[in-house]
Amino acid sequence: MVLYLSIVQFLLSSAIDLWMFLKITRIKLNINLKLGLTLVVITIGSIISIILDEYGGLLLANISEIIGFYVIYKKKNNKILVAGAIVFVCTLDLFINIILAFAAVFIKVEGYMSIILLFVEAWIVKKYNKNIYSTLVGQNKKSFLYILCYIFLSSEIVLLIILLTKSYNAFYTVAMVLFALQIIFSIVAYHEIVSIQQELLNKQKQKEILD
């Protein structure tokens, strides 16, 4: 039963990750070489994660997936879109793992919980994919990508701390508080960057009008 649930979880997670990436980037995937390479990348990432388990396995798996998707789908005019989309997807997956790892400190985490969270992240992408897409192709796309990478790396560190210090409940709480603060900081930083760029743009327009 546990093995069956693990297989279902793996297949569902892989399918949802691919769907979210395609939904954000608006890339239409056909049954061709790209699909085959994508499945290979996902499989390699899963093998890395299983073999290394919690000792950096998830980090290396995510990095291999990010690099693989980027190499397969990047074009001259969509590099930031592709990179941002796959980093966003991997970050959502990290959020699930962090929530489950933190919850495991206090309660028994069942397999169905991760499946429920997978559908939650799919719902998030379905609801906000247009906003994510427009940001990744808009004026502030580089700033958004940098913020995503920062959140991704911060999340990896928090997850590793939780997994490697299983007996310190208070430490988990501190790690989760720091994680929440990192997210808040990233949102505020991105908002400030956008505001500054918008202000500079308005001043430039006013200068052009006066000239």
mmCIF file with all atom_site columns, C-alpha atoms in Angstrom:
data_model
loop_
_atom_site.group_PDB
_atom_site.id
_atom_site.type_symbol
_atom_site.label_atom_id
_atom_site.label_alt_id
_atom_site.label_comp_id
_atom_site.label_asym_id
_atom_site.label_entity_id
_atom_site.label_seq_id
_atom_site.pdbx_PDB_ins_code
_atom_site.Cartn_x
_atom_site.Cartn_y
_atom_site.Cartn_z
_atom_site.occupancy
_atom_site.B_iso_or_equiv
_atom_site.pdbx_formal_charge
_atom_site.auth_seq_id
_atom_site.auth_comp_id
_atom_site.auth_asym_id
_atom_site.auth_atom_id
_atom_site.pdbx_PDB_model_num
ATOM 1   C CA . MET A 1 1   ? 0.000  0.000  0.000   1.00 0.00 ? 1   MET A CA 1
ATOM 2   C CA . VAL A 1 2   ? 2.830  2.402  0.925   1.00 0.00 ? 2   VAL A CA 1
ATOM 3   C CA . LEU A 1 3   ? 4.718  1.542  -2.273  1.00 0.00 ? 3   LEU A CA 1
ATOM 4   C CA . TYR A 1 4   ? 1.563  2.012  -4.356  1.00 0.00 ? 4   TYR A CA 1
ATOM 5   C CA . LEU A 1 5   ? 0.914  5.408  -2.763  1.00 0.00 ? 5   LEU A CA 1
ATOM 6   C CA . SER A 1 6   ? 4.533  6.461  -3.363  1.00 0.00 ? 6   SER A CA 1
ATOM 7   C CA . ILE A 1 7   ? 4.282  5.540  -7.050  1.00 0.00 ? 7   ILE A CA 1
ATOM 8   C CA . VAL A 1 8   ? 1.018  7.443  -7.418  1.00 0.00 ? 8   VAL A CA 1
ATOM 9   C CA . GLN A 1 9   ? 2.532  10.434 -5.644  1.00 0.00 ? 9   GLN A CA 1
ATOM 10  C CA . PHE A 1 10  ? 5.612  10.390 -7.919  1.00 0.00 ? 10  PHE A CA 1
ATOM 11  C CA . LEU A 1 11  ? 3.580  10.141 -11.127 1.00 0.00 ? 11  LEU A CA 1
ATOM 12  C CA . LEU A 1 12  ? 1.114  12.796 -9.997  1.00 0.00 ? 12  LEU A CA 1
ATOM 13  C CA . SER A 1 13  ? 3.873  15.155 -8.848  1.00 0.00 ? 13  SER A CA 1
ATOM 14  C CA . SER A 1 14  ? 5.743  14.780 -12.150 1.00 0.00 ? 14  SER A CA 1
ATOM 15  C CA . ALA A 1 15  ? 2.589  15.330 -14.213 1.00 0.00 ? 15  ALA A CA 1
ATOM 16  C CA . ILE A 1 16  ? 1.543  18.397 -12.185 1.00 0.00 ? 16  ILE A CA 1
ATOM 17  C CA . ASP A 1 17  ? 5.046  19.908 -12.339 1.00 0.00 ? 17  ASP A CA 1
ATOM 18  C CA . LEU A 1 18  ? 5.112  19.554 -16.122 1.00 0.00 ? 18  LEU A CA 1
ATOM 19  C CA . TRP A 1 19  ? 1.568  20.905 -16.434 1.00 0.00 ? 19  TRP A CA 1
ATOM 20  C CA . MET A 1 20  ? 2.368  23.943 -14.269 1.00 0.00 ? 20  MET A CA 1
ATOM 21  C CA . PHE A 1 21  ? 5.508  24.702 -16.268 1.00 0.00 ? 21  PHE A CA 1
ATOM 22  C CA . LEU A 1 22  ? 3.632  24.507 -19.562 1.00 0.00 ? 22  LEU A CA 1
ATOM 23  C CA . LYS A 1 23  ? 0.719  26.525 -18.146 1.00 0.00 ? 23  LYS A CA 1
ATOM 24  C CA . ILE A 1 24  ? 2.991  29.372 -17.070 1.00 0.00 ? 24  ILE A CA 1
ATOM 25  C CA . THR A 1 25  ? 5.150  29.439 -20.200 1.00 0.00 ? 25  THR A CA 1
ATOM 26  C CA . ARG A 1 26  ? 2.234  28.741 -22.585 1.00 0.00 ? 26  ARG A CA 1
ATOM 27  C CA . ILE A 1 27  ? 4.414  26.255 -24.422 1.00 0.00 ? 27  ILE A CA 1
ATOM 28  C CA . LYS A 1 28  ? 2.473  23.595 -26.296 1.00 0.00 ? 28  LYS A CA 1
ATOM 29  C CA . LEU A 1 29  ? 4.073  20.213 -25.819 1.00 0.00 ? 29  LEU A CA 1
ATOM 30  C CA . ASN A 1 30  ? 3.761  17.552 -28.489 1.00 0.00 ? 30  ASN A CA 1
ATOM 31  C CA . ILE A 1 31  ? 4.807  13.910 -28.428 1.00 0.00 ? 31  ILE A CA 1
ATOM 32  C CA . ASN A 1 32  ? 8.327  14.435 -29.709 1.00 0.00 ? 32  ASN A CA 1
ATOM 33  C CA . LEU A 1 33  ? 11.964 14.523 -28.626 1.00 0.00 ? 33  LEU A CA 1
ATOM 34  C CA . LYS A 1 34  ? 11.340 17.356 -26.147 1.00 0.00 ? 34  LYS A CA 1
ATOM 35  C CA . LEU A 1 35  ? 8.727  15.306 -24.298 1.00 0.00 ? 35  LEU A CA 1
ATOM 36  C CA . GLY A 1 36  ? 11.114 12.335 -24.146 1.00 0.00 ? 36  GLY A CA 1
ATOM 37  C CA . LEU A 1 37  ? 13.949 14.498 -22.826 1.00 0.00 ? 37  LEU A CA 1
ATOM 38  C CA . THR A 1 38  ? 11.593 16.085 -20.280 1.00 0.00 ? 38  THR A CA 1
ATOM 39  C CA . LEU A 1 39  ? 10.613 12.682 -18.912 1.00 0.00 ? 39  LEU A CA 1
ATOM 40  C CA . VAL A 1 40  ? 14.291 11.727 -18.715 1.00 0.00 ? 40  VAL A CA 1
ATOM 41  C CA . VAL A 1 41  ? 15.071 14.917 -16.744 1.00 0.00 ? 41  VAL A CA 1
ATOM 42  C CA . ILE A 1 42  ? 12.191 14.278 -14.315 1.00 0.00 ? 42  ILE A CA 1
ATOM 43  C CA . THR A 1 43  ? 13.250 10.642 -13.855 1.00 0.00 ? 43  THR A CA 1
ATOM 44  C CA . ILE A 1 44  ? 16.898 11.576 -13.223 1.00 0.00 ? 44  ILE A CA 1
ATOM 45  C CA . GLY A 1 45  ? 15.819 14.176 -10.670 1.00 0.00 ? 45  GLY A CA 1
ATOM 46  C CA . SER A 1 46  ? 13.648 11.627 -8.868  1.00 0.00 ? 46  SER A CA 1
ATOM 47  C CA . ILE A 1 47  ? 16.468 9.055  -8.797  1.00 0.00 ? 47  ILE A CA 1
ATOM 48  C CA . ILE A 1 48  ? 18.876 11.642 -7.360  1.00 0.00 ? 48  ILE A CA 1
ATOM 49  C CA . SER A 1 49  ? 16.334 12.604 -4.711  1.00 0.00 ? 49  SER A CA 1
ATOM 50  C CA . ILE A 1 50  ? 15.740 8.969  -3.710  1.00 0.00 ? 50  ILE A CA 1
ATOM 51  C CA . ILE A 1 51  ? 19.424 7.936  -3.653  1.00 0.00 ? 51  ILE A CA 1
ATOM 52  C CA . LEU A 1 52  ? 20.679 10.927 -1.664  1.00 0.00 ? 52  LEU A CA 1
ATOM 53  C CA . ASP A 1 53  ? 17.444 11.197 0.324   1.00 0.00 ? 53  ASP A CA 1
ATOM 54  C CA . GLU A 1 54  ? 17.516 14.201 2.660   1.00 0.00 ? 54  GLU A CA 1
ATOM 55  C CA . TYR A 1 55  ? 21.237 14.873 2.442   1.00 0.00 ? 55  TYR A CA 1
ATOM 56  C CA . GLY A 1 56  ? 21.075 17.393 -0.362  1.00 0.00 ? 56  GLY A CA 1
ATOM 57  C CA . GLY A 1 57  ? 19.167 15.036 -2.634  1.00 0.00 ? 57  GLY A CA 1
ATOM 58  C CA . LEU A 1 58  ? 16.222 17.338 -3.149  1.00 0.00 ? 58  LEU A CA 1
ATOM 59  C CA . LEU A 1 59  ? 18.498 20.316 -3.829  1.00 0.00 ? 59  LEU A CA 1
ATOM 60  C CA . LEU A 1 60  ? 20.471 18.438 -6.494  1.00 0.00 ? 60  LEU A CA 1
ATOM 61  C CA . ALA A 1 61  ? 17.256 17.000 -7.950  1.00 0.00 ? 61  ALA A CA 1
ATOM 62  C CA . ASN A 1 62  ? 15.709 20.463 -8.251  1.00 0.00 ? 62  ASN A CA 1
ATOM 63  C CA . ILE A 1 63  ? 18.861 21.947 -9.756  1.00 0.00 ? 63  ILE A CA 1
ATOM 64  C CA . SER A 1 64  ? 19.058 19.132 -12.322 1.00 0.00 ? 64  SER A CA 1
ATOM 65  C CA . GLU A 1 65  ? 15.397 19.719 -13.180 1.00 0.00 ? 65  GLU A CA 1
ATOM 66  C CA . ILE A 1 66  ? 15.893 23.481 -13.533 1.00 0.00 ? 66  ILE A CA 1
ATOM 67  C CA . ILE A 1 67  ? 18.935 23.049 -15.786 1.00 0.00 ? 67  ILE A CA 1
ATOM 68  C CA . GLY A 1 68  ? 17.256 20.288 -17.808 1.00 0.00 ? 68  GLY A CA 1
ATOM 69  C CA . PHE A 1 69  ? 14.043 22.207 -18.466 1.00 0.00 ? 69  PHE A CA 1
ATOM 70  C CA . TYR A 1 70  ? 15.992 25.362 -19.296 1.00 0.00 ? 70  TYR A CA 1
ATOM 71  C CA . VAL A 1 71  ? 18.216 23.598 -21.834 1.00 0.00 ? 71  VAL A CA 1
ATOM 72  C CA . ILE A 1 72  ? 15.270 21.793 -23.459 1.00 0.00 ? 72  ILE A CA 1
ATOM 73  C CA . TYR A 1 73  ? 12.833 24.693 -23.749 1.00 0.00 ? 73  TYR A CA 1
ATOM 74  C CA . LYS A 1 74  ? 14.902 27.878 -23.924 1.00 0.00 ? 74  LYS A CA 1
ATOM 75  C CA . LYS A 1 75  ? 14.853 29.992 -27.051 1.00 0.00 ? 75  LYS A CA 1
ATOM 76  C CA . LYS A 1 76  ? 16.487 33.294 -27.838 1.00 0.00 ? 76  LYS A CA 1
ATOM 77  C CA . ASN A 1 77  ? 13.408 35.284 -26.809 1.00 0.00 ? 77  ASN A CA 1
ATOM 78  C CA . ASN A 1 78  ? 12.104 33.269 -23.826 1.00 0.00 ? 78  ASN A CA 1
ATOM 79  C CA . LYS A 1 79  ? 15.106 32.476 -21.620 1.00 0.00 ? 79  LYS A CA 1
ATOM 80  C CA . ILE A 1 80  ? 13.879 34.383 -18.564 1.00 0.00 ? 80  ILE A CA 1
ATOM 81  C CA . LEU A 1 81  ? 10.336 33.050 -18.982 1.00 0.00 ? 81  LEU A CA 1
ATOM 82  C CA . VAL A 1 82  ? 11.539 29.437 -19.067 1.00 0.00 ? 82  VAL A CA 1
ATOM 83  C CA . ALA A 1 83  ? 14.008 29.885 -16.200 1.00 0.00 ? 83  ALA A CA 1
ATOM 84  C CA . GLY A 1 84  ? 11.483 31.750 -14.070 1.00 0.00 ? 84  GLY A CA 1
ATOM 85  C CA . ALA A 1 85  ? 8.716  29.232 -14.694 1.00 0.00 ? 85  ALA A CA 1
ATOM 86  C CA . ILE A 1 86  ? 10.714 26.164 -13.697 1.00 0.00 ? 86  ILE A CA 1
ATOM 87  C CA . VAL A 1 87  ? 12.237 27.920 -10.647 1.00 0.00 ? 87  VAL A CA 1
ATOM 88  C CA . PHE A 1 88  ? 8.712  28.934 -9.610  1.00 0.00 ? 88  PHE A CA 1
ATOM 89  C CA . VAL A 1 89  ? 7.468  25.339 -9.971  1.00 0.00 ? 89  VAL A CA 1
ATOM 90  C CA . CYS A 1 90  ? 10.406 23.909 -8.009  1.00 0.00 ? 90  CYS A CA 1
ATOM 91  C CA . THR A 1 91  ? 9.883  26.529 -5.305  1.00 0.00 ? 91  THR A CA 1
ATOM 92  C CA . LEU A 1 92  ? 6.237  25.522 -4.936  1.00 0.00 ? 92  LEU A CA 1
ATOM 93  C CA . ASP A 1 93  ? 7.363  21.905 -4.584  1.00 0.00 ? 93  ASP A CA 1
ATOM 94  C CA . LEU A 1 94  ? 9.801  23.030 -1.904  1.00 0.00 ? 94  LEU A CA 1
ATOM 95  C CA . PHE A 1 95  ? 6.999  24.759 -0.023  1.00 0.00 ? 95  PHE A CA 1
ATOM 96  C CA . ILE A 1 96  ? 5.114  21.456 0.060   1.00 0.00 ? 96  ILE A CA 1
ATOM 97  C CA . ASN A 1 97  ? 8.155  19.604 1.382   1.00 0.00 ? 97  ASN A CA 1
ATOM 98  C CA . ILE A 1 98  ? 8.774  22.266 4.026   1.00 0.00 ? 98  ILE A CA 1
ATOM 99  C CA . ILE A 1 99  ? 5.148  22.152 5.191   1.00 0.00 ? 99  ILE A CA 1
ATOM 100 C CA . LEU A 1 100 ? 5.201  18.335 5.380   1.00 0.00 ? 100 LEU A CA 1
ATOM 101 C CA . ALA A 1 101 ? 8.596  18.226 7.119   1.00 0.00 ? 101 ALA A CA 1
ATOM 102 C CA . PHE A 1 102 ? 7.480  20.796 9.685   1.00 0.00 ? 102 PHE A CA 1
ATOM 103 C CA . ALA A 1 103 ? 4.134  19.049 10.223  1.00 0.00 ? 103 ALA A CA 1
ATOM 104 C CA . ALA A 1 104 ? 5.928  15.720 10.755  1.00 0.00 ? 104 ALA A CA 1
ATOM 105 C CA . VAL A 1 105 ? 7.495  17.150 13.896  1.00 0.00 ? 105 VAL A CA 1
ATOM 106 C CA . PHE A 1 106 ? 4.089  17.345 15.584  1.00 0.00 ? 106 PHE A CA 1
ATOM 107 C CA . ILE A 1 107 ? 1.810  14.882 13.776  1.00 0.00 ? 107 ILE A CA 1
ATOM 108 C CA . LYS A 1 108 ? 1.990  11.732 11.699  1.00 0.00 ? 108 LYS A CA 1
ATOM 109 C CA . VAL A 1 109 ? 2.121  12.826 8.070   1.00 0.00 ? 109 VAL A CA 1
ATOM 110 C CA . GLU A 1 110 ? 0.125  10.579 5.754   1.00 0.00 ? 110 GLU A CA 1
ATOM 111 C CA . GLY A 1 111 ? 0.788  10.160 2.027   1.00 0.00 ? 111 GLY A CA 1
ATOM 112 C CA . TYR A 1 112 ? -2.556 11.645 1.052   1.00 0.00 ? 112 TYR A CA 1
ATOM 113 C CA . MET A 1 113 ? -1.531 14.981 2.626   1.00 0.00 ? 113 MET A CA 1
ATOM 114 C CA . SER A 1 114 ? 1.157  15.554 0.010   1.00 0.00 ? 114 SER A CA 1
ATOM 115 C CA . ILE A 1 115 ? -1.304 14.649 -2.745  1.00 0.00 ? 115 ILE A CA 1
ATOM 116 C CA . ILE A 1 116 ? -3.754 17.235 -1.424  1.00 0.00 ? 116 ILE A CA 1
ATOM 117 C CA . LEU A 1 117 ? -0.985 19.860 -1.377  1.00 0.00 ? 117 LEU A CA 1
ATOM 118 C CA . LEU A 1 118 ? -0.049 18.971 -4.957  1.00 0.00 ? 118 LEU A CA 1
ATOM 119 C CA . PHE A 1 119 ? -3.569 19.841 -6.051  1.00 0.00 ? 119 PHE A CA 1
ATOM 120 C CA . VAL A 1 120 ? -3.380 23.060 -4.024  1.00 0.00 ? 120 VAL A CA 1
ATOM 121 C CA . GLU A 1 121 ? -0.257 24.200 -5.878  1.00 0.00 ? 121 GLU A CA 1
ATOM 122 C CA . ALA A 1 122 ? -1.870 23.232 -9.187  1.00 0.00 ? 122 ALA A CA 1
ATOM 123 C CA . TRP A 1 123 ? -4.861 25.403 -8.247  1.00 0.00 ? 123 TRP A CA 1
ATOM 124 C CA . ILE A 1 124 ? -2.526 28.314 -7.461  1.00 0.00 ? 124 ILE A CA 1
ATOM 125 C CA . VAL A 1 125 ? -0.909 28.086 -10.891 1.00 0.00 ? 125 VAL A CA 1
ATOM 126 C CA . LYS A 1 126 ? -4.264 27.692 -12.630 1.00 0.00 ? 126 LYS A CA 1
ATOM 127 C CA . LYS A 1 127 ? -5.568 30.817 -10.907 1.00 0.00 ? 127 LYS A CA 1
ATOM 128 C CA . TYR A 1 128 ? -2.483 33.011 -11.212 1.00 0.00 ? 128 TYR A CA 1
ATOM 129 C CA . ASN A 1 129 ? -0.612 31.700 -14.281 1.00 0.00 ? 129 ASN A CA 1
ATOM 130 C CA . LYS A 1 130 ? -1.505 34.814 -16.310 1.00 0.00 ? 130 LYS A CA 1
ATOM 131 C CA . ASN A 1 131 ? -0.055 37.074 -13.618 1.00 0.00 ? 131 ASN A CA 1
ATOM 132 C CA . ILE A 1 132 ? 3.110  34.984 -13.384 1.00 0.00 ? 132 ILE A CA 1
ATOM 133 C CA . TYR A 1 133 ? 3.488  34.933 -17.175 1.00 0.00 ? 133 TYR A CA 1
ATOM 134 C CA . SER A 1 134 ? 2.992  38.681 -17.561 1.00 0.00 ? 134 SER A CA 1
ATOM 135 C CA . THR A 1 135 ? 5.569  39.348 -14.841 1.00 0.00 ? 135 THR A CA 1
ATOM 136 C CA . LEU A 1 136 ? 8.132  37.009 -16.422 1.00 0.00 ? 136 LEU A CA 1
ATOM 137 C CA . VAL A 1 137 ? 7.811  38.720 -19.808 1.00 0.00 ? 137 VAL A CA 1
ATOM 138 C CA . GLY A 1 138 ? 7.268  42.243 -18.490 1.00 0.00 ? 138 GLY A CA 1
ATOM 139 C CA . GLN A 1 139 ? 9.569  45.152 -17.739 1.00 0.00 ? 139 GLN A CA 1
ATOM 140 C CA . ASN A 1 140 ? 10.584 43.772 -14.333 1.00 0.00 ? 140 ASN A CA 1
ATOM 141 C CA . LYS A 1 141 ? 11.184 40.180 -15.447 1.00 0.00 ? 141 LYS A CA 1
ATOM 142 C CA . LYS A 1 142 ? 14.848 40.064 -14.378 1.00 0.00 ? 142 LYS A CA 1
ATOM 143 C CA . SER A 1 143 ? 14.074 41.432 -10.912 1.00 0.00 ? 143 SER A CA 1
ATOM 144 C CA . PHE A 1 144 ? 11.290 38.862 -10.526 1.00 0.00 ? 144 PHE A CA 1
ATOM 145 C CA . LEU A 1 145 ? 13.607 36.045 -11.616 1.00 0.00 ? 145 LEU A CA 1
ATOM 146 C CA . TYR A 1 146 ? 16.270 37.109 -9.106  1.00 0.00 ? 146 TYR A CA 1
ATOM 147 C CA . ILE A 1 147 ? 13.667 37.207 -6.320  1.00 0.00 ? 147 ILE A CA 1
ATOM 148 C CA . LEU A 1 148 ? 12.422 33.727 -7.303  1.00 0.00 ? 148 LEU A CA 1
ATOM 149 C CA . CYS A 1 149 ? 15.976 32.362 -7.207  1.00 0.00 ? 149 CYS A CA 1
ATOM 150 C CA . TYR A 1 150 ? 16.513 33.941 -3.794  1.00 0.00 ? 150 TYR A CA 1
ATOM 151 C CA . ILE A 1 151 ? 13.314 32.394 -2.418  1.00 0.00 ? 151 ILE A CA 1
ATOM 152 C CA . PHE A 1 152 ? 14.239 29.036 -3.961  1.00 0.00 ? 152 PHE A CA 1
ATOM 153 C CA . LEU A 1 153 ? 17.694 28.927 -2.364  1.00 0.00 ? 153 LEU A CA 1
ATOM 154 C CA . SER A 1 154 ? 16.359 30.183 0.989   1.00 0.00 ? 154 SER A CA 1
ATOM 155 C CA . SER A 1 155 ? 13.691 27.485 0.921   1.00 0.00 ? 155 SER A CA 1
ATOM 156 C CA . GLU A 1 156 ? 16.280 24.799 0.184   1.00 0.00 ? 156 GLU A CA 1
ATOM 157 C CA . ILE A 1 157 ? 18.333 25.905 3.189   1.00 0.00 ? 157 ILE A CA 1
ATOM 158 C CA . VAL A 1 158 ? 15.286 25.931 5.480   1.00 0.00 ? 158 VAL A CA 1
ATOM 159 C CA . LEU A 1 159 ? 14.255 22.441 4.330   1.00 0.00 ? 159 LEU A CA 1
ATOM 160 C CA . LEU A 1 160 ? 17.758 21.053 4.851   1.00 0.00 ? 160 LEU A CA 1
ATOM 161 C CA . ILE A 1 161 ? 17.848 22.536 8.361   1.00 0.00 ? 161 ILE A CA 1
ATOM 162 C CA . ILE A 1 162 ? 14.520 20.909 9.228   1.00 0.00 ? 162 ILE A CA 1
ATOM 163 C CA . LEU A 1 163 ? 15.492 17.519 7.806   1.00 0.00 ? 163 LEU A CA 1
ATOM 164 C CA . LEU A 1 164 ? 18.947 17.426 9.384   1.00 0.00 ? 164 LEU A CA 1
ATOM 165 C CA . THR A 1 165 ? 17.848 18.486 12.896  1.00 0.00 ? 165 THR A CA 1
ATOM 166 C CA . LYS A 1 166 ? 14.958 16.163 13.544  1.00 0.00 ? 166 LYS A CA 1
ATOM 167 C CA . SER A 1 167 ? 15.063 16.270 17.326  1.00 0.00 ? 167 SER A CA 1
ATOM 168 C CA . TYR A 1 168 ? 14.946 20.015 17.936  1.00 0.00 ? 168 TYR A CA 1
ATOM 169 C CA . ASN A 1 169 ? 11.330 21.169 17.835  1.00 0.00 ? 169 ASN A CA 1
ATOM 170 C CA . ALA A 1 170 ? 12.143 24.733 18.860  1.00 0.00 ? 170 ALA A CA 1
ATOM 171 C CA . PHE A 1 171 ? 14.721 24.916 16.092  1.00 0.00 ? 171 PHE A CA 1
ATOM 172 C CA . TYR A 1 172 ? 12.040 23.930 13.585  1.00 0.00 ? 172 TYR A CA 1
ATOM 173 C CA . THR A 1 173 ? 9.904  26.810 14.750  1.00 0.00 ? 173 THR A CA 1
ATOM 174 C CA . VAL A 1 174 ? 12.786 29.255 14.369  1.00 0.00 ? 174 VAL A CA 1
ATOM 175 C CA . ALA A 1 175 ? 13.497 27.909 10.880  1.00 0.00 ? 175 ALA A CA 1
ATOM 176 C CA . MET A 1 176 ? 9.857  28.362 9.850   1.00 0.00 ? 176 MET A CA 1
ATOM 177 C CA . VAL A 1 177 ? 9.777  31.915 11.223  1.00 0.00 ? 177 VAL A CA 1
ATOM 178 C CA . LEU A 1 178 ? 12.939 32.742 9.283   1.00 0.00 ? 178 LEU A CA 1
ATOM 179 C CA . PHE A 1 179 ? 11.401 31.159 6.205   1.00 0.00 ? 179 PHE A CA 1
ATOM 180 C CA . ALA A 1 180 ? 8.282  33.319 6.536   1.00 0.00 ? 180 ALA A CA 1
ATOM 181 C CA . LEU A 1 181 ? 10.430 36.428 7.013   1.00 0.00 ? 181 LEU A CA 1
ATOM 182 C CA . GLN A 1 182 ? 12.404 35.584 3.875   1.00 0.00 ? 182 GLN A CA 1
ATOM 183 C CA . ILE A 1 183 ? 9.191  35.387 1.864   1.00 0.00 ? 183 ILE A CA 1
ATOM 184 C CA . ILE A 1 184 ? 7.944  38.693 3.258   1.00 0.00 ? 184 ILE A CA 1
ATOM 185 C CA . PHE A 1 185 ? 11.303 40.336 2.580   1.00 0.00 ? 185 PHE A CA 1
ATOM 186 C CA . SER A 1 186 ? 11.301 39.072 -1.015  1.00 0.00 ? 186 SER A CA 1
ATOM 187 C CA . ILE A 1 187 ? 7.795  40.391 -1.661  1.00 0.00 ? 187 ILE A CA 1
ATOM 188 C CA . VAL A 1 188 ? 8.646  43.803 -0.169  1.00 0.00 ? 188 VAL A CA 1
ATOM 189 C CA . ALA A 1 189 ? 11.952 43.955 -2.075  1.00 0.00 ? 189 ALA A CA 1
ATOM 190 C CA . TYR A 1 190 ? 10.258 43.157 -5.371  1.00 0.00 ? 190 TYR A CA 1
ATOM 191 C CA . HIS A 1 191 ? 7.559  45.756 -4.713  1.00 0.00 ? 191 HIS A CA 1
ATOM 192 C CA . GLU A 1 192 ? 10.209 48.390 -3.971  1.00 0.00 ? 192 GLU A CA 1
ATOM 193 C CA . ILE A 1 193 ? 12.155 47.505 -7.129  1.00 0.00 ? 193 ILE A CA 1
ATOM 194 C CA . VAL A 1 194 ? 9.019  47.844 -9.246  1.00 0.00 ? 194 VAL A CA 1
ATOM 195 C CA . SER A 1 195 ? 8.100  51.143 -7.565  1.00 0.00 ? 195 SER A CA 1
ATOM 196 C CA . ILE A 1 196 ? 11.568 52.604 -8.136  1.00 0.00 ? 196 ILE A CA 1
ATOM 197 C CA . GLN A 1 197 ? 11.615 51.531 -11.776 1.00 0.00 ? 197 GLN A CA 1
ATOM 198 C CA . GLN A 1 198 ? 8.149  52.961 -12.313 1.00 0.00 ? 198 GLN A CA 1
ATOM 199 C CA . GLU A 1 199 ? 9.170  56.252 -10.713 1.00 0.00 ? 199 GLU A CA 1
ATOM 200 C CA . LEU A 1 200 ? 12.259 56.475 -12.918 1.00 0.00 ? 200 LEU A CA 1
ATOM 201 C CA . LEU A 1 201 ? 10.132 55.701 -15.968 1.00 0.00 ? 201 LEU A CA 1
ATOM 202 C CA . ASN A 1 202 ? 7.658  58.455 -15.070 1.00 0.00 ? 202 ASN A CA 1
ATOM 203 C CA . LYS A 1 203 ? 10.491 60.969 -14.595 1.00 0.00 ? 203 LYS A CA 1
ATOM 204 C CA . GLN A 1 204 ? 11.930 59.976 -17.964 1.00 0.00 ? 204 GLN A CA 1
ATOM 205 C CA . LYS A 1 205 ? 8.560  60.502 -19.634 1.00 0.00 ? 205 LYS A CA 1
ATOM 206 C CA . GLN A 1 206 ? 8.150  63.896 -17.950 1.00 0.00 ? 206 GLN A CA 1
ATOM 207 C CA . LYS A 1 207 ? 11.625 64.910 -19.090 1.00 0.00 ? 207 LYS A CA 1
ATOM 208 C CA . GLU A 1 208 ? 10.812 63.881 -22.673 1.00 0.00 ? 208 GLU A CA 1
ATOM 209 C CA . ILE A 1 209 ? 7.610  65.920 -22.566 1.00 0.00 ? 209 ILE A CA 1
ATOM 210 C CA . LEU A 1 210 ? 9.431  69.011 -21.263 1.00 0.00 ? 210 LEU A CA 1
ATOM 211 C CA . ASP A 1 211 ? 12.157 68.641 -23.881 1.00 0.00 ? 211 ASP A CA 1
#
